[in-house]
Amino acid sequence: MVPTCDDWPVTPDWEGDVVLADGGSAHLRPVRPEDAVQLRALYESLSEESRYLRFFSPASSALAGVIGPRPEIDEQHFALVAEIGDRIVGVADYYRKLADVAEVAFTVRDDQHGRGLGTLLLDHLADVARDRGIGVFVAQVLSKNEPMRNVFRDAGFEATWSRVELGVVEVMLDLTRTEHWADAHAEREHVAEALSVARVLAPRSIAVVGASRRRNTIGNALVRNLLAGDFAGPVFPVNPGAESIAGVHAYADLASIPGPVDLAVVTVPAATVEPVVRDAAAKGVRGLVVITSGFAELGGSDVQRELVSIARRNGMRLVGPNCFGVVNTSPTVRMNATFGPVAPIAGRVGFASQSGGVGIEVLARARSLDLGLSTFVSLGNKADVSGNDLLQYWDRDPDTSVILLYVESFGNPRKFARLARRIARTKPIVALKSGRTPAGLRGASSHTAALANPDVAVDELFRQAGVIRVDTLEQLLDTAALLVHQPLPEGRRVGIVSNGGGPGILAADACVAEELAVPELSESLQAKVRALAPHGAGVRNPVDLVASAGADVYAGVLGVLLQSGEVDALLVIYVSPLVSRPEDVEQAVLDAAQTDARLPIVACFLGADGPRGPLRADALPGVVPTVAFPESAAGALAHAVRLAEWRRRPAGTVPVLDDVDPATARALVHEQLAASPEGAWLDPATAAQLLSAYGVPVVPTRHVTTADEARQAADDLGYPVALKAGAPGLVHKTDVGGVRLGLERGEAVGDAFTSMRAALGAGMGGAILQPMAAPGIEMIVGLTHDPLFGPLVLLGMGGVAAELERDTTLRIVPVTDADVHDMVRSLRSSPLLFGYRNTPAVDVDALERALLRVGRLADDLPEVVELDCNPLVVSSSGILVLDVKVRVAPHPARRGFGAES
């Protein structure tokens, strides 16, 4: 996983790796004093033209080496260098001119031009500058220096150009991350990462390092599978003890192979993998597939990280280690670099599996179902290439129309959501996510954290991103077969046609269970079906054609249903009787599908022969998928319906909130962390200030430490009042007697304070007083920082029963207006908000605005790791937070420089 700037965590030394425009990679790091010799060599290596464009004069190579950037960093100066291998190939630096303005310059070796290094150096140097309080870069550029001017334009920052003198212009870059910057960055990232994955999936030559002469070994199977698949380029077995393997000349090592090697598949023992990776770097290999196990999965994380570091510094992408291999069925590649026993067939499904065993089974099952693959990647330990990288590749791959994922863990869920949201609008993504345990609930210290079940977070992430989640391998393949061969339904109405009553009833029940509709056909349509069907047929829907129905009956009934406008999809069931042939019915279904291809059709053939493969026509395009059971067909159709509905909904935007004050909020958080470096709960007053900075109203609150102070505060606020225990970390205050409501006199307030103190002792933490709020619906709005998913925004029914009812919904940050619209309407109790049984509707718009503001807070302040607004009362006149809890902690994964891809 070669990271890019949007997802890198800030590190103390600002160091990390980048993907270049051509798919290669480089390592960026701050300059060091020992770089002086290499920096001088870099500047001395420049051509005369490059020196002229950089220094505005034909400076000698020696002079250029002297006047380059200093190899030291201080408050006024910062420099980043780019390394490929052990060589510095580029440098960018700034010198601070004013408090928030710095002059920027950069230089890239002549032989590295055109790879996007200048833009990447500028982009990452801007990250450093922003972190150090600099908001503007300025630079003077020769008018004729078009490459330099393109770098400034391509970066995506708002640029202002002005003429300084004849032939010289000055550019001023505003370093604010705007929407234009985000679009430019995303496009650069998309193209670069897709090309980098192509280094593994579209090689022109392959070496198998660890190839073996012995049958039934991984090294032998890899060579034979490549040869049997007719790989489009040369295959080089590497084994120092063999002259040939599978009839192909073998080589002692990578260096002895004549000509270039694009991909090295490594299956040597774990202890010798690192030397092989170094040999691959020296050979100029562009991609690695490390089959060998025995790394991070067995505690060898340090060795695995070193493999990745070597690969990245030398422009190689690495799949694995501990993987099953890769496949590309494109006729221009024809690569089966796996050791599996079953060769996949060509098709339009891209598949990635984090498990080798699952991958082997899916490849075999897909072949038996006649479901073809475009590409397959066994990710193994995901040390480098990740599912996110593959999404970028498949998005650009014309041979892939459906994406399948078997996922055990996420490297960067936030990036996954960003990519999937875009890609799922044109290419369906179907995911099987294992691990539904609630272990993440342990140790939760707030309502929001307790309610944010990790598996629920997965569901919400997939729903938010338009990803279809399935629970079994059978569902994965059935859904893929439907999506790759049939159009998406335009609605939820399913027409069911069967020659057996029982299977039709099972199909109808399954459809209803999946929230699909099985509408009764109109009288006129029933009459048309009755005229075509045998005597005794049921024509209401499900349509039971009875056992005597032959292919001609199926053809006629399917035709009128397809033309009726009363259904959005067809589920065709055929039970093999003695009076008709399955092959004839197959052809009837195919003919109907090809006559009218507007509606999706899925078939289920039951009988002694068992499930059949997809129905195909040799002479005409078109495939009707078949599934084993009616319930499977209903499930696949339901997934397709939900995807179609997600695509029809507006994509949503993250609104610009001009009235928030992140600077004040950030100052509050940093002040607390300065006092409590390990993190702490904010006191109630500071927590209320934090929310107020984001425009979320909090009921007026007074903190008191004695009964007398409580009485005085109550007099000032006005009666009736609520008295609550003031300890910030106390979650279930009502359970321990830490809440008293509706106090109407000073004496009652004083008595309540005294009795609460007696019950809670020092754990009470003083008390807070608030005026009683107007009645409304109690909700919980909060955020928690999940170790896998990052910030999650939560909405649910609040109050004392929040954890009992667990009527909640989650969204990953950033939160869009479409997200909050769906959140408010997805709760079981949502009807209460819109007026239920003569109760007044509440201000739903105010609730949605509050969710957007909490989402913005989560995006701006990753140090806020837990936040509870519980209860947040929503009424017809707006919202009001009655109780807020906020915990802050140092957060190393701030958006910026470096992270998993």
mmCIF file of C-alpha atoms in Angstrom, residues 699 771-775 873 880 882:
data_model
loop_
_atom_site.group_PDB
_atom_site.id
_atom_site.type_symbol
_atom_site.label_atom_id
_atom_site.label_comp_id
_atom_site.label_asym_id
_atom_site.label_seq_id
_atom_site.Cartn_x
_atom_site.Cartn_y
_atom_site.Cartn_z
ATOM 1 C CA VAL A 699 -29.230 24.331 27.615
ATOM 2 C CA PRO A 771 -33.609 24.975 33.627
ATOM 3 C CA MET A 772 -36.132 22.317 32.693
ATOM 4 C CA ALA A 773 -36.485 22.140 28.918
ATOM 5 C CA ALA A 774 -39.729 22.190 26.966
ATOM 6 C CA PRO A 775 -41.074 18.712 26.242
ATOM 7 C CA VAL A 873 -34.474 17.097 22.841
ATOM 8 C CA LEU A 880 -31.644 21.596 22.611
ATOM 9 C CA LEU A 882 -29.574 18.770 27.805
#
